[in-house]
mmCIF file of C-alpha atoms and ligand atoms in Angstrom:
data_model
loop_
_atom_site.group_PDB
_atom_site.id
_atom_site.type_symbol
_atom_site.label_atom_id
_atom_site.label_comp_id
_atom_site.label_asym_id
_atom_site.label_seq_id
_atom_site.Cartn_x
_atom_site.Cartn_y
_atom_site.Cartn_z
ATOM 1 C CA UNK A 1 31.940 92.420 169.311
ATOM 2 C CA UNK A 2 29.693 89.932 168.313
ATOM 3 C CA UNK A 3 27.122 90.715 165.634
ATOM 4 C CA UNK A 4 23.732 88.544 165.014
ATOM 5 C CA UNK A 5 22.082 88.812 161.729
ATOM 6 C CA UNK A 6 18.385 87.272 162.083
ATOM 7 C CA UNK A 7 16.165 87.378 159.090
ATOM 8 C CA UNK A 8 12.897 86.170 159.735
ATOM 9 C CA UNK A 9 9.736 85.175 157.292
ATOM 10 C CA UNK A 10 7.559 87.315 159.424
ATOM 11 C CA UNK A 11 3.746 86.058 159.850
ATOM 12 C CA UNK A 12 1.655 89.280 160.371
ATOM 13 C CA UNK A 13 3.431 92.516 158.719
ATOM 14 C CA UNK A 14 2.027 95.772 160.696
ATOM 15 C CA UNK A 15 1.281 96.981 157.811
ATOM 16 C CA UNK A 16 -0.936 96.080 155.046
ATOM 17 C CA UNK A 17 -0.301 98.074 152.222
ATOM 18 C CA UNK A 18 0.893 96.062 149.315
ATOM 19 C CA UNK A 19 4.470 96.747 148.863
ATOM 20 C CA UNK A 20 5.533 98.206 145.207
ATOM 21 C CA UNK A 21 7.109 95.337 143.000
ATOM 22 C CA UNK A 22 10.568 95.689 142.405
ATOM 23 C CA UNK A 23 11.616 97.224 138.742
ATOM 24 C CA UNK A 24 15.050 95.914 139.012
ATOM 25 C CA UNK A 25 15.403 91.931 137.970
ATOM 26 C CA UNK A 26 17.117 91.136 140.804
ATOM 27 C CA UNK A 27 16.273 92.250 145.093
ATOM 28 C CA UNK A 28 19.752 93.029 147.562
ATOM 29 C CA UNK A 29 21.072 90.402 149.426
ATOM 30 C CA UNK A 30 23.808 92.451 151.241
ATOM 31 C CA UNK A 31 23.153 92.814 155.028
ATOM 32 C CA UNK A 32 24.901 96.046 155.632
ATOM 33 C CA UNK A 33 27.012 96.319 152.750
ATOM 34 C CA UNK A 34 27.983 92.291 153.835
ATOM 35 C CA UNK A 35 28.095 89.529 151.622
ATOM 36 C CA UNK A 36 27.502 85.464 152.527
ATOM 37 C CA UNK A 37 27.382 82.962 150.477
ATOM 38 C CA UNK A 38 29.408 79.429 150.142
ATOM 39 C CA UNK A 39 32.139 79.285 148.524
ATOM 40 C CA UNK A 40 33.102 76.210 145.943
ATOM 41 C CA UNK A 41 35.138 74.689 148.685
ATOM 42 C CA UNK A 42 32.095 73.781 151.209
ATOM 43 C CA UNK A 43 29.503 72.899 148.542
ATOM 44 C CA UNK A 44 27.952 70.425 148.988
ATOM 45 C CA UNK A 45 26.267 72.686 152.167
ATOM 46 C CA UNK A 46 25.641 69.742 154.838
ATOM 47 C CA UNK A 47 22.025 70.510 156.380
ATOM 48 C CA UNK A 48 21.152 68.941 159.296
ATOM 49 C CA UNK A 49 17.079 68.681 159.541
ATOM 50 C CA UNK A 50 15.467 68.212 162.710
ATOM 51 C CA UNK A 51 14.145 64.199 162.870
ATOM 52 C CA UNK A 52 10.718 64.648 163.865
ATOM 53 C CA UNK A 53 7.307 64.902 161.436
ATOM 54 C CA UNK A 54 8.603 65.475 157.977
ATOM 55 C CA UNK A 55 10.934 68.323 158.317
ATOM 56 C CA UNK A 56 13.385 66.099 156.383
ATOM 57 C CA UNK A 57 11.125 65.682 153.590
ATOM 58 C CA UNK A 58 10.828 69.655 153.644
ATOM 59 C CA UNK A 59 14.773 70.661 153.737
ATOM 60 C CA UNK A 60 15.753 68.363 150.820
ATOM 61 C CA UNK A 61 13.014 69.058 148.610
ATOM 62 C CA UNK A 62 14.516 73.249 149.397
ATOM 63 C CA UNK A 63 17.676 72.295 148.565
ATOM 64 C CA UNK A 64 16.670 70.368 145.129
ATOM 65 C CA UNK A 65 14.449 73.615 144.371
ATOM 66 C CA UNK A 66 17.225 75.964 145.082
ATOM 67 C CA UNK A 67 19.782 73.550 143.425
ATOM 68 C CA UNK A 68 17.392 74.282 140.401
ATOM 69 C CA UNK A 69 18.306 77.958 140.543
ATOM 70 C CA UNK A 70 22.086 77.777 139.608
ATOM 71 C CA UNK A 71 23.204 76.555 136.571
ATOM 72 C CA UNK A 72 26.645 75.501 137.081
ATOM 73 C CA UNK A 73 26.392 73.897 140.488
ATOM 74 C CA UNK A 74 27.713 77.091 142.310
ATOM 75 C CA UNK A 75 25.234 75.729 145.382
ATOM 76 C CA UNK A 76 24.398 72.009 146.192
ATOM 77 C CA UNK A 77 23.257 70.388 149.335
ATOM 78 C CA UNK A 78 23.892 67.123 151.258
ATOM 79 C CA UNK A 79 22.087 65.833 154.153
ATOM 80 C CA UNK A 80 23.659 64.777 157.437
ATOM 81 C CA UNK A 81 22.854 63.080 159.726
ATOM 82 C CA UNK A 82 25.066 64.129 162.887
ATOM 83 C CA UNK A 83 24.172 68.006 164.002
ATOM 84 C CA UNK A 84 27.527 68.277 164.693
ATOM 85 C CA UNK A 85 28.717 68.223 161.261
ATOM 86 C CA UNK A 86 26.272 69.922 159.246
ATOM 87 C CA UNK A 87 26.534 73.933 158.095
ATOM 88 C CA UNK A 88 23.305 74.722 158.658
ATOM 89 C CA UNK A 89 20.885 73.047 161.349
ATOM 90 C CA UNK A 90 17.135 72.856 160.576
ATOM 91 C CA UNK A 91 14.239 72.314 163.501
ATOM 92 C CA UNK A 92 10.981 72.708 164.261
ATOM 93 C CA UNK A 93 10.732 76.130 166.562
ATOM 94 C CA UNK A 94 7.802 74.574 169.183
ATOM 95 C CA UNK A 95 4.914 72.719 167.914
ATOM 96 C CA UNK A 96 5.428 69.412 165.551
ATOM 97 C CA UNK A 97 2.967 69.231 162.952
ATOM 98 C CA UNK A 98 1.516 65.222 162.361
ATOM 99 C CA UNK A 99 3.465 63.734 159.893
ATOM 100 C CA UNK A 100 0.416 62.283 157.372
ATOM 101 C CA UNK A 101 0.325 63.712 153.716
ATOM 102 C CA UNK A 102 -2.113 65.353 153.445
ATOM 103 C CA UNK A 103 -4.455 66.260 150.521
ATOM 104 C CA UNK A 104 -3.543 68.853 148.005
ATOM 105 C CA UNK A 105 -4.453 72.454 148.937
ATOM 106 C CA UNK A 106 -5.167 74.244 146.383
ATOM 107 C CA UNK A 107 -6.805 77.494 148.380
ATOM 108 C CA UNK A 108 -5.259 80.978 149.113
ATOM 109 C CA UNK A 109 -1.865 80.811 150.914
ATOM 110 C CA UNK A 110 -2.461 81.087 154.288
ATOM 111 C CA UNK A 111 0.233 82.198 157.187
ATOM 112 C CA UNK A 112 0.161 78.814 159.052
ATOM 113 C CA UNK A 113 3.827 78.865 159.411
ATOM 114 C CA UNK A 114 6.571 81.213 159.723
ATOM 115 C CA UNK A 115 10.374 80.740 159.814
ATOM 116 C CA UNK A 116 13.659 82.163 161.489
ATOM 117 C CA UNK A 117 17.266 82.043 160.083
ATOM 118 C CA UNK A 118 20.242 82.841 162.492
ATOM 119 C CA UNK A 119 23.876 84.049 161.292
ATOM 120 C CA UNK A 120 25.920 84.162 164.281
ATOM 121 C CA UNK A 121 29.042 86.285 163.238
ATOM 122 C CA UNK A 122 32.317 85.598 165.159
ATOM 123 C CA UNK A 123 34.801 88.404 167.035
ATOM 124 C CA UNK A 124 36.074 89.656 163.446
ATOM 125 C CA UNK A 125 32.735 89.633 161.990
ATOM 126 C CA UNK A 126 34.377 88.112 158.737
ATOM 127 C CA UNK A 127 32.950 84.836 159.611
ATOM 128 C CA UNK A 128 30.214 82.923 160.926
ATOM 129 C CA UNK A 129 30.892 81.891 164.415
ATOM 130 C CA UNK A 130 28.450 78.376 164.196
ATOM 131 C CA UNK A 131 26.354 76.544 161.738
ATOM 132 C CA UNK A 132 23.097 78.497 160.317
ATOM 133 C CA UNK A 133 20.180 77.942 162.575
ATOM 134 C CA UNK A 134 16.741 77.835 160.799
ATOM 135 C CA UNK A 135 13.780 77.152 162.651
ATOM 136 C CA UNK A 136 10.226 76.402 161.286
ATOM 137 C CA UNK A 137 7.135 77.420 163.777
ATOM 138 C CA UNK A 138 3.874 76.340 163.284
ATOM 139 C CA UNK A 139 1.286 79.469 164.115
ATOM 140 C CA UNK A 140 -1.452 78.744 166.449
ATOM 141 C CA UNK A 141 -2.943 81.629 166.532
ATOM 142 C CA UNK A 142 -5.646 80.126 163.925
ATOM 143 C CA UNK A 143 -6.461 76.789 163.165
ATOM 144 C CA UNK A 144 -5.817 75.671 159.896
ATOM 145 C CA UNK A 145 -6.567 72.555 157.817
ATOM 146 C CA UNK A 146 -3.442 69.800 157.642
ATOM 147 C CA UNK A 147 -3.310 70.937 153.902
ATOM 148 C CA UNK A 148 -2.621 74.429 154.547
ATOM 149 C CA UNK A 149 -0.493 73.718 157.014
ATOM 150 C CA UNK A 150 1.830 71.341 154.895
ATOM 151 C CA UNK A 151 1.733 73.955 151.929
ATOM 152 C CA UNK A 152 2.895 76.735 154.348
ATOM 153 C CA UNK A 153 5.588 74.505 155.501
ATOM 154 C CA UNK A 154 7.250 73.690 151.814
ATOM 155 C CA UNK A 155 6.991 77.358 150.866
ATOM 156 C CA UNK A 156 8.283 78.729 154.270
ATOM 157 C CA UNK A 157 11.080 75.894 153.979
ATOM 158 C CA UNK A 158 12.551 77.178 150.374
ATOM 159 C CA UNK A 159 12.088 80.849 152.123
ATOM 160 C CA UNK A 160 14.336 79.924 155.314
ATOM 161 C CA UNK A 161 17.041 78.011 153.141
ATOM 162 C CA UNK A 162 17.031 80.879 150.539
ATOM 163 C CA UNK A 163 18.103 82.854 153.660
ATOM 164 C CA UNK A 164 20.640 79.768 154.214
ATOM 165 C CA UNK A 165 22.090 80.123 150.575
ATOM 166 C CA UNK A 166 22.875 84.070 151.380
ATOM 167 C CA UNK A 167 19.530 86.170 150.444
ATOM 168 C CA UNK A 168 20.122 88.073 153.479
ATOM 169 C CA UNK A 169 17.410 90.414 152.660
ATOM 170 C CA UNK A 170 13.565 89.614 151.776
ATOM 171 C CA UNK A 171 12.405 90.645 148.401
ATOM 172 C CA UNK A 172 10.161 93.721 148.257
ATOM 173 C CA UNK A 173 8.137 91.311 145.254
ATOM 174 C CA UNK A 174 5.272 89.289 146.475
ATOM 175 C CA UNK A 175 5.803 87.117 143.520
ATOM 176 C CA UNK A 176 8.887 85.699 144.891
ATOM 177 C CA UNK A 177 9.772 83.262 147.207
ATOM 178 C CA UNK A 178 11.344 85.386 149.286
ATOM 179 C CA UNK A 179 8.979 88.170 149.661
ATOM 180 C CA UNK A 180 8.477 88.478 153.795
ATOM 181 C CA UNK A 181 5.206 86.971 153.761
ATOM 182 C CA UNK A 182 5.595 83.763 151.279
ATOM 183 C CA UNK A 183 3.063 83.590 148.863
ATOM 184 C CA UNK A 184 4.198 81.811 146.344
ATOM 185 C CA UNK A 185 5.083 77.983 146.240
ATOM 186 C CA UNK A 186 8.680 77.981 143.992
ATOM 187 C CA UNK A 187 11.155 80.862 143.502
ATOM 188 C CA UNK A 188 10.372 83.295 140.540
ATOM 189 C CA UNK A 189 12.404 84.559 137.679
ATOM 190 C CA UNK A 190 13.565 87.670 139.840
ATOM 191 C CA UNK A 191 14.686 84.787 143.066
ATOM 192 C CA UNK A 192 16.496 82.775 139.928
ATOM 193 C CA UNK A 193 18.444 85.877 138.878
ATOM 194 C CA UNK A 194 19.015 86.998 142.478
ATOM 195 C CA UNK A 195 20.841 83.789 143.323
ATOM 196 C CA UNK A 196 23.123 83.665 140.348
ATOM 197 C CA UNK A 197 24.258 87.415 141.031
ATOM 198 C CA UNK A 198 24.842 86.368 144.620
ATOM 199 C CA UNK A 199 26.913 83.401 143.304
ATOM 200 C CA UNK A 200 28.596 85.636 141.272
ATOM 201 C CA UNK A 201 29.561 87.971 143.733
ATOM 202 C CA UNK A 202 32.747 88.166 146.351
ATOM 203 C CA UNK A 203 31.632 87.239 150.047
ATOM 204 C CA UNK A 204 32.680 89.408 152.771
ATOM 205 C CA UNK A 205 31.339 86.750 155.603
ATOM 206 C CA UNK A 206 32.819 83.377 155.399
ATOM 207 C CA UNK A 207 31.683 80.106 156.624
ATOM 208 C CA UNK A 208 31.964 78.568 160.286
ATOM 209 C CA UNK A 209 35.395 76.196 160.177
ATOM 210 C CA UNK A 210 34.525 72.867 159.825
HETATM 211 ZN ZN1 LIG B 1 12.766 85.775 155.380
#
């Protein structure tokens, strides 16, 4: 039986309320009492990103950030650039946003953006059954300047590829980058100590063969 783990950033919670902030230094990454992460033998992770607007720009400035989080190399990243031989496949979900820098936002974070990661699990569900799909979507449902929009994109990016790396769960913390609703622009002491405990920690799910 096939299993499908999606972990989305969502853009609109139902509900409000500010959620409590964690009191442990590190959030659960387990889905289900499951563990993924990569293993030394397929790092460097080979990301694929999606050739239209910047969305290269945005996956390997993630993967310097969360190559910033480990101290011993226990997660790199490479860029491909054949789909067919990356680990994890980046795109844009609909809409492409222009790609022109645009000037610094230094505002409120807004939801402009939101993000979905896909695990596909194969028949034994010890192993991922295809390379990681992440998609970026750019919300309509507003308009927003190209400023938000481009700072919601490199915080929703590290969010997504977090997922990528194995933080299966989102962090009950708004403080940290992977809090559902991505407030803040780099990952927080709590994300730093969340990855190295994942790294640290025997997977249950392995990678898609290569
Ligand atoms: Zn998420």
């Amino acid at each position: 039986m096939k299993r499908r783990l999606i972990i989305g950033a969502v853009l609109l919670v139902a509900c409000s309320e500010p959620t409590a902030p964690g009191r442990t230094a590190w959030y659960s990454f387990d889905f289900a009492g499951d563990v993924f992460r990569w293993p030394e033998s397929r790092v460097p992770v080979r990301y694929y990103a999606d050739t239209r607007s910047n969305m290269r720009d945005l996956v390997e400035r993630a993967i310097g950030t969360w190559e910033d989080q480990v101290l011993y190399g226990e997660f790199s990243g490479e860029m491909v650039n054949d789909s067919t031989v990356a680990d994890v496949i980046v795109t844009w979900f609909d809409s492409v946003p222009p790609n022109v820098p645009p000037p610094p936002d230094n505002g409120p974070p807004v939801f402009a953006c939101d993000g979905v990661t896909t695990l596909q699990l194969d028949s034994t569900g010890t192993a991922l059954a295809e390379p990681i799909h992440t998609q970026i979507r750019i919300t309509t449902a507003q308009v927003y300047t190209a400023a938000q929009v481009a700072a919601c994109l490199r915080r929703v990016t590290i969010h997504e590829l977090g997922h990528t790396l194995g933080l299966l769960q989102e962090s009950p913390d708004q403080q940290d980058i992977m809090y559902s609703t991505v407030q803040v622009s780099a990952p927080s002491a709590r994300d730093h100590q969340t990855v190295q405990v994942l790294y640290h920690t025997a997977p249950t799910i392995a990678p898609a063969p290569r």
